[in-house]
Amino acid sequence: MRVGIEAIAFHSVQHYIELADLAEARGIDPEKFTKGLGQVRMAVATPMEDTVTLAINAGLKALENFGIDYGDVGTLVVGTESGVDHSKPVAVYVHEALGLRSNCHTYETKHACFGAMAAVFSANDWISCGRADGSKALVIASDIARYPLGDRGEPTQGAGAVAMVISDTPNLLQFDSEINGHYTKHVMDFWRPLYSSKAFVNGHYSIECYLRALEGALADALDKATIPELYKLNQLQACVYHVPFSKMAAKAHHRHFEVDAGEKIDRESKRFEDVKKSFSEKTSPWLSLNRIVGNIYTGSLFLSLIDLLRKNTSAGLKQISMFSYGSGCAASMNIAYPTPGFERFKDKIDPEPELNARRRLRIDEYEEIMRISDSLGTGDTGEFRASEWGLTGDFLYLGNRNHIRRYSGLS
Ligand code: CAA
């Protein structure tokens, strides 16, 4: 049975900052952020945009833009690192807002940035084993990445959601049923205790953990392949990775190349030119959205996938690899095949017009938003007004009353 992605959509928050502005405000050379990390802009969520509002809007777009019958959705999963409640899942708010059927299997998954990929694998299995009975799965990756102001992680924040419909009519991308490598190890590279709204991170160690996990997942994938040669780098037209910041994808591709070549390749060596060429052909062109959105944790890999699909045709794209990493940690490496003719959906998946319409914030405005978000506390918040935050559209977070989160468009 063919299983894969039938529909995909990204939803952005409505504000951003230029990282050059942030660098200037922090007294840092802007090239550290733009070249050293490979990031240009960073999405900033106001207090009225949260994981729920992002997920609802992305889910609506995926279903509406591709004309999918809401009654066909039999499973709804939201993968998130930044859920809004220790108990009630984001997915239930989405279920209500979209008016999905009551016998829809609905839940939330968590494993840092790996949460949505885990849900994609589950959806794939649900359909492949025949239990979906013609129904489709809506999988949404929704996150707001937060570090403290002035922290080294600050330029690697972001916000946004990617929604995907997984089905047996994969009009965009089909998953390889054989290649599915996994890796798990207990590491303290990035975590967020229940009492904290911001992540704790051991930044340089997290990069090491990511790269070790890539080696582990790749080794497992190749071990499972009947003909491993079919999955060598020279057989792949594109490699997409989890992208906390664009430079991380370059480091990931470097390690992928080394494993593939069976040798260590120093950045100062002549051979590194081959790594750079491979990166510029297979990965770098699909990082343009990540560069202007920032880290969206669970959705970062899929944002890069959207970029790949909007920039290619099926004539030029046959076989791709996808690497997902979630701190803590878990990782996967899998192979997928863009579906012939997928390019007819390009306009439906392209988020660039929406990203271009965002409003640029000054750094003092951004800092004020972060401070207000931090000061909301646990009690009643009063009612937020969209006009005060310069927001438009439906499904915004209105604030807390009696410990209940309230949303426009939801009773
Ligand atoms: N011009 C050009 N480049 C410059 C520069 C300048 N003036 N100054 C520094 N650089 C380069 C550095 O050489 C370095 O490049 P390389 O890594 O290629 O050597 C790069 O800019 C970053 O410099 P530093 O390492 O000095 O930066 P830092 O110590 O401030 O921290 C960071 C960088 C560790 C990524 C930090 O931003 C962070 O902790 N981010 C959050 C954690 C993270 O994203 N981890 C990724 C792996 S974990 C994961 O993927 C899960 C997840 O989503 C969180």
XYZ file of C-alpha atoms and ligand atoms in Angstrom:
465
model
C 0.000 0.000 0.000
C 1.229 3.535 -0.785
C 1.174 5.781 2.301
C 2.413 9.329 2.626
C 1.571 13.017 2.608
C -1.585 14.032 0.727
C -1.704 17.646 1.954
C 0.644 20.006 3.778
C 0.343 23.603 5.033
C 2.335 26.023 7.163
C 0.868 28.664 9.443
C 3.030 31.542 10.599
C 2.707 34.023 13.434
C 2.212 37.628 12.310
C 5.423 39.322 13.534
C 9.159 38.882 13.157
C 12.476 40.531 13.964
C 15.579 40.897 11.818
C 18.447 39.008 13.450
C 20.817 41.800 12.416
C 18.728 44.113 14.661
C 18.945 41.611 17.526
C 22.709 41.288 17.088
C 23.115 45.059 17.198
C 21.007 45.302 20.351
C 23.105 42.582 22.029
C 26.433 44.078 20.891
C 27.235 41.052 18.695
C 28.615 40.995 15.134
C 25.466 40.424 12.954
C 27.414 37.922 10.836
C 27.532 35.574 13.804
C 23.760 35.163 13.436
C 23.406 35.515 9.657
C 26.484 33.501 8.621
C 27.559 31.670 11.784
C 24.044 30.358 12.514
C 22.656 30.913 9.005
C 19.529 32.741 10.230
C 18.139 36.006 8.845
C 14.773 36.608 10.552
C 12.969 35.151 13.545
C 9.212 34.729 13.985
C 7.865 36.247 17.217
C 4.585 35.080 18.775
C 2.448 37.608 20.661
C 0.579 36.432 23.802
C -2.543 35.901 21.614
C -0.802 33.306 19.420
C -0.073 29.965 21.054
C 0.431 26.337 20.082
C -3.343 25.887 19.877
C -4.035 28.838 17.561
C -1.118 27.894 15.318
C -2.232 24.267 15.116
C -5.863 25.131 14.358
C -4.931 27.527 11.563
C -2.421 25.130 10.000
C -4.934 22.272 10.179
C -7.642 24.381 8.542
C -5.311 25.329 5.698
C -4.226 21.744 5.019
C -7.841 20.539 4.800
C -9.277 23.566 2.957
C -6.467 24.124 0.446
C -6.541 20.503 -0.651
C -10.347 20.125 -0.564
C -10.234 17.281 1.970
C -13.537 16.207 3.502
C -13.370 16.911 7.266
C -15.405 13.735 7.828
C -12.557 11.655 6.373
C -10.196 12.546 9.245
C -10.131 9.497 11.552
C -6.969 10.356 13.513
C -5.753 13.749 14.716
C -2.378 14.105 16.428
C -0.585 17.266 17.489
C 3.132 16.890 18.115
C 4.464 19.686 20.299
C 7.172 20.661 22.753
C 5.264 23.758 23.848
C 1.783 22.491 24.752
C -0.460 24.703 26.862
C -1.604 22.266 29.548
C 0.020 19.383 31.439
C -3.117 17.298 30.948
C -5.469 18.557 28.240
C -3.974 18.029 24.777
C -3.728 20.778 22.156
C -5.308 18.279 19.761
C -8.696 18.445 21.517
C -8.946 22.213 20.931
C -8.079 21.583 17.284
C -10.652 18.786 17.057
C -13.360 21.154 18.324
C -12.344 24.097 16.118
C -12.288 21.947 12.983
C -15.547 20.189 13.893
C -14.061 16.730 13.348
C -16.126 13.591 13.944
C -16.493 12.378 17.529
C -14.973 8.963 16.812
C -11.750 10.587 15.604
C -8.749 9.167 17.518
C -7.278 12.372 18.991
C -4.111 12.860 21.048
C -0.885 14.812 21.603
C 2.673 13.497 21.265
C 5.782 14.795 22.963
C 9.437 14.119 22.432
C 10.945 17.604 22.046
C 11.335 18.277 18.289
C 10.699 14.611 17.398
C 7.034 14.642 18.554
C 5.467 15.221 15.133
C 7.698 12.739 13.305
C 6.699 10.120 15.880
C 3.067 10.919 15.026
C 3.772 10.606 11.297
C 5.198 7.113 11.873
C 2.118 6.133 13.923
C -0.213 7.469 11.246
C 1.729 5.568 8.616
C 1.426 2.331 10.621
C -2.317 2.907 11.293
C -2.987 3.243 7.576
C -0.564 0.518 6.429
C -2.021 -2.120 8.741
C -5.514 -1.479 7.339
C -7.128 -0.099 10.508
C -7.767 3.327 8.965
C -10.325 1.772 6.636
C -10.098 4.636 4.127
C -9.831 7.384 6.753
C -6.960 9.882 6.862
C -4.721 11.148 9.662
C -4.194 14.845 10.324
C -0.773 15.314 11.960
C 0.153 18.809 13.152
C 3.548 20.018 14.352
C 2.984 23.189 16.383
C 5.515 25.047 18.504
C 6.832 28.269 19.944
C 10.568 28.035 20.660
C 11.568 30.123 23.687
C 14.857 30.856 25.440
C 15.527 33.674 27.923
C 16.287 37.175 26.596
C 20.020 37.562 26.041
C 20.626 33.794 26.205
C 22.909 32.141 23.624
C 19.824 30.311 22.364
C 17.929 33.599 21.833
C 18.696 33.886 18.068
C 17.440 30.317 17.584
C 13.834 30.944 18.658
C 10.823 30.923 16.307
C 7.140 30.000 16.042
C 4.828 28.263 13.595
C 2.917 25.111 12.736
C 2.934 22.610 9.880
C -0.135 20.432 9.283
C -0.037 17.278 7.151
C -2.712 14.906 5.970
C -1.307 11.357 5.894
C -3.282 8.937 3.745
C -3.252 6.146 1.181
C -3.529 8.770 -1.585
C -0.162 10.494 -1.038
C -0.357 13.155 -3.739
C 2.795 14.904 -2.482
C 5.175 12.388 -0.946
C 5.253 8.641 -0.393
C 7.173 7.050 2.510
C 9.486 4.104 1.917
C 8.053 1.203 3.912
C 11.436 -0.456 4.380
C 13.796 2.339 5.426
C 13.033 3.609 8.855
C 16.090 3.961 11.096
C 15.754 4.881 14.782
C 18.038 5.969 17.620
C 17.344 6.721 21.302
C 19.643 7.758 24.154
C 19.110 9.478 27.501
C 21.007 12.792 27.268
C 20.482 16.184 28.984
C 21.091 18.419 25.972
C 17.830 20.402 25.981
C 14.873 20.099 28.361
C 12.047 22.114 29.842
C 10.939 21.266 33.402
C 7.184 21.459 34.089
C 7.629 24.752 35.971
C 9.468 26.560 33.160
C 8.087 28.292 30.044
C 11.577 28.457 28.550
C 13.947 25.688 27.562
C 17.183 24.896 29.373
C 19.892 23.961 26.919
C 23.472 22.806 26.889
C 23.984 24.295 23.411
C 27.268 22.894 22.131
C 26.584 19.508 23.701
C 23.147 19.478 21.995
C 24.893 19.808 18.621
C 27.099 16.813 19.465
C 24.042 14.796 20.577
C 22.222 15.675 17.343
C 25.159 14.501 15.215
C 25.645 11.273 17.190
C 21.932 10.559 16.841
C 22.184 11.119 13.093
C 24.953 8.532 12.879
C 22.887 6.103 14.968
C 19.660 6.506 12.995
C 21.474 6.324 9.662
C 23.313 3.154 10.695
C 20.009 1.561 11.732
C 18.327 2.576 8.453
C 21.146 1.115 6.360
C 21.172 -2.020 8.481
C 17.496 -2.599 7.699
C 17.851 -1.978 3.956
C 17.910 -5.045 1.729
C 20.100 -3.173 -0.751
C 21.878 -0.418 1.259
C 23.570 0.915 -1.912
C 20.165 2.217 -3.011
C 20.305 4.677 -0.122
C 23.787 6.085 -0.643
C 24.071 9.879 -0.884
C 24.661 9.726 -4.626
C 21.224 8.107 -5.000
C 19.479 10.887 -3.041
C 18.339 14.032 -4.858
C 17.733 15.861 -1.603
C 18.408 15.479 2.128
C 16.183 17.325 4.597
C 17.071 17.558 8.270
C 15.683 18.902 11.526
C 16.668 22.598 11.374
C 17.034 24.373 14.745
C 19.117 26.896 12.773
C 20.303 26.565 9.179
C 23.968 25.989 10.010
C 22.914 22.867 11.922
C 21.654 21.367 8.653
C 25.113 22.028 7.164
C 26.736 20.235 10.102
C 24.230 17.384 9.711
C 24.937 17.013 6.009
C 28.672 17.051 6.711
C 28.245 14.128 9.139
C 25.887 12.317 6.707
C 28.556 12.709 4.013
C 31.296 11.370 6.322
C 29.259 8.276 7.246
C 28.460 7.719 3.575
C 32.115 8.119 2.549
C 33.410 6.082 5.501
C 36.002 8.725 6.430
C 36.406 11.773 8.673
C 36.585 14.984 6.633
C 38.170 18.002 8.275
C 36.655 21.432 7.506
C 40.143 22.665 6.599
C 40.843 19.823 4.167
C 40.522 19.936 0.367
C 37.986 17.116 0.505
C 35.637 19.444 2.415
C 34.940 21.156 -0.949
C 33.032 17.962 -1.919
C 30.975 18.200 1.271
C 30.133 21.848 0.520
C 29.161 20.998 -3.073
C 26.923 18.151 -1.910
C 25.318 20.421 0.721
C 24.717 23.173 -1.835
C 22.960 20.697 -4.154
C 21.015 18.503 -1.740
C 20.152 20.580 1.339
C 20.963 24.288 1.279
C 18.331 25.275 -1.344
C 15.542 24.011 0.944
C 16.469 26.121 3.961
C 15.126 29.457 2.771
C 11.918 29.289 4.837
C 13.735 28.096 7.970
C 16.141 31.026 7.609
C 13.287 33.549 7.918
C 11.105 31.704 10.453
C 13.609 30.294 12.955
C 13.279 27.126 14.975
C 9.753 25.734 15.120
C 10.900 22.577 16.935
C 8.539 19.778 15.755
C 7.764 21.529 12.453
C 11.291 22.539 11.379
C 11.984 19.444 9.283
C 8.594 19.733 7.572
C 9.085 23.443 6.845
C 12.237 22.491 4.949
C 10.206 19.797 3.168
C 7.644 22.435 2.084
C 10.495 24.524 0.687
C 11.761 21.486 -1.236
C 8.339 20.707 -2.686
C 7.572 24.292 -3.688
C 10.900 24.631 -5.537
C 11.013 21.353 -7.476
C 9.187 19.281 -10.037
C 8.741 15.530 -9.948
C 10.909 15.297 -13.085
C 13.917 16.418 -11.048
C 13.196 14.812 -7.702
C 13.101 11.060 -7.165
C 14.367 9.975 -3.774
C 14.939 12.018 -0.629
C 16.083 11.386 2.942
C 14.438 12.879 6.029
C 16.215 13.164 9.383
C 14.306 14.062 12.525
C 15.938 14.833 15.887
C 14.306 15.434 19.242
C 16.480 16.363 22.191
C 16.577 14.103 25.150
C 16.956 12.276 22.683
C 15.312 10.385 19.816
C 16.025 10.457 16.104
C 14.930 8.842 12.861
C 16.200 8.605 9.310
C 13.776 7.625 6.587
C 13.480 7.680 2.817
C 10.580 9.161 0.849
C 9.618 9.586 -2.806
C 7.991 12.762 -4.116
C 4.852 11.695 -5.981
C 4.862 12.231 -9.754
C 2.922 15.423 -10.531
C 3.217 16.863 -6.985
C 4.182 20.209 -8.522
C 0.541 20.954 -9.366
C 0.038 21.749 -5.665
C 2.882 24.275 -5.455
C 0.707 27.348 -5.064
C -1.340 25.679 -2.338
C 1.678 24.939 -0.149
C 3.775 28.064 -0.680
C 3.806 30.147 2.547
C 5.923 32.967 1.141
C 3.048 35.464 0.619
C 2.002 34.950 4.254
C 5.574 35.344 5.490
C 6.056 38.507 3.438
C 2.937 40.011 5.039
C 4.344 39.735 8.588
C 5.074 42.949 10.488
C 8.664 43.716 11.458
C 9.160 44.507 15.151
C 11.760 46.750 16.694
C 13.852 44.995 19.338
C 12.229 46.985 22.169
C 8.789 45.856 20.898
C 9.978 42.237 20.755
C 11.396 42.449 24.291
C 8.131 43.922 25.558
C 6.182 41.023 24.004
C 8.499 38.504 25.670
C 8.214 40.242 29.049
C 4.423 40.388 28.866
C 4.262 36.723 27.834
C 6.439 35.841 30.838
C 4.382 37.919 33.268
C 1.007 36.339 32.464
C 1.270 33.998 35.446
C -1.350 31.469 36.380
C -4.360 33.580 37.325
C -7.008 35.474 35.346
C -5.433 37.557 32.609
C -8.298 39.798 31.556
C -9.308 39.732 27.919
C -6.700 40.365 25.187
C -7.667 42.399 22.137
C -6.364 41.534 18.679
C -6.093 45.221 17.726
C -3.675 45.879 20.625
C -1.288 43.305 19.177
C -1.834 44.254 15.527
C -3.342 40.853 14.779
C -5.979 39.775 12.284
C -7.818 36.504 11.705
C -9.740 33.959 13.723
C -8.779 31.556 16.481
C -6.726 33.778 18.743
C -5.995 33.164 22.428
C -8.122 35.573 24.480
C -6.665 34.890 27.929
C -7.473 32.831 31.026
C -10.603 32.972 33.158
C -11.141 30.552 36.081
C -8.038 28.651 34.877
C -9.681 27.998 31.514
C -7.995 29.103 28.283
C -10.384 30.965 26.014
C -10.124 31.317 22.242
C -11.982 33.397 19.672
C -13.971 31.053 17.449
C -14.201 28.363 20.166
C -16.892 28.103 22.835
N 30.974 35.857 11.833
C 30.680 34.662 11.282
N 30.537 33.509 12.020
C 30.693 33.613 13.349
C 31.019 34.835 13.993
C 31.161 35.990 13.169
N 31.450 37.182 13.700
N 31.114 34.611 15.321
C 30.858 33.285 15.514
N 30.621 32.689 14.330
C 30.263 31.290 14.081
C 31.023 30.305 14.942
O 32.292 29.982 14.377
C 30.060 29.130 14.940
O 30.139 28.429 13.710
P 30.547 26.865 13.685
O 29.583 26.174 14.614
O 30.372 26.473 12.281
O 31.939 26.785 14.181
C 28.698 29.803 14.943
O 28.903 31.135 14.485
C 28.039 29.867 16.312
O 28.966 30.432 17.204
P 29.084 29.905 18.699
O 29.182 28.422 18.718
O 30.157 30.672 19.377
O 27.659 30.351 19.235
P 27.066 30.265 20.683
O 28.018 29.681 21.650
O 26.533 31.619 21.020
O 25.831 29.255 20.561
C 24.250 27.665 19.841
C 25.311 28.684 19.397
C 24.903 26.580 20.697
C 23.649 27.026 18.606
C 23.149 28.412 20.665
O 22.494 29.329 19.843
C 22.129 27.481 21.289
O 22.336 26.954 22.380
N 20.961 27.242 20.591
C 19.911 26.378 21.089
C 20.274 24.914 21.025
C 20.207 24.334 19.643
O 19.587 24.851 18.733
N 20.845 23.149 19.477
C 20.838 22.454 18.196
C 20.957 20.966 18.365
S 19.660 20.374 19.463
C 18.253 20.378 18.477
O 18.323 20.418 17.296
C 16.929 20.377 19.183
C 16.328 21.747 19.103
O 15.630 22.074 18.148
C 16.612 22.687 20.186
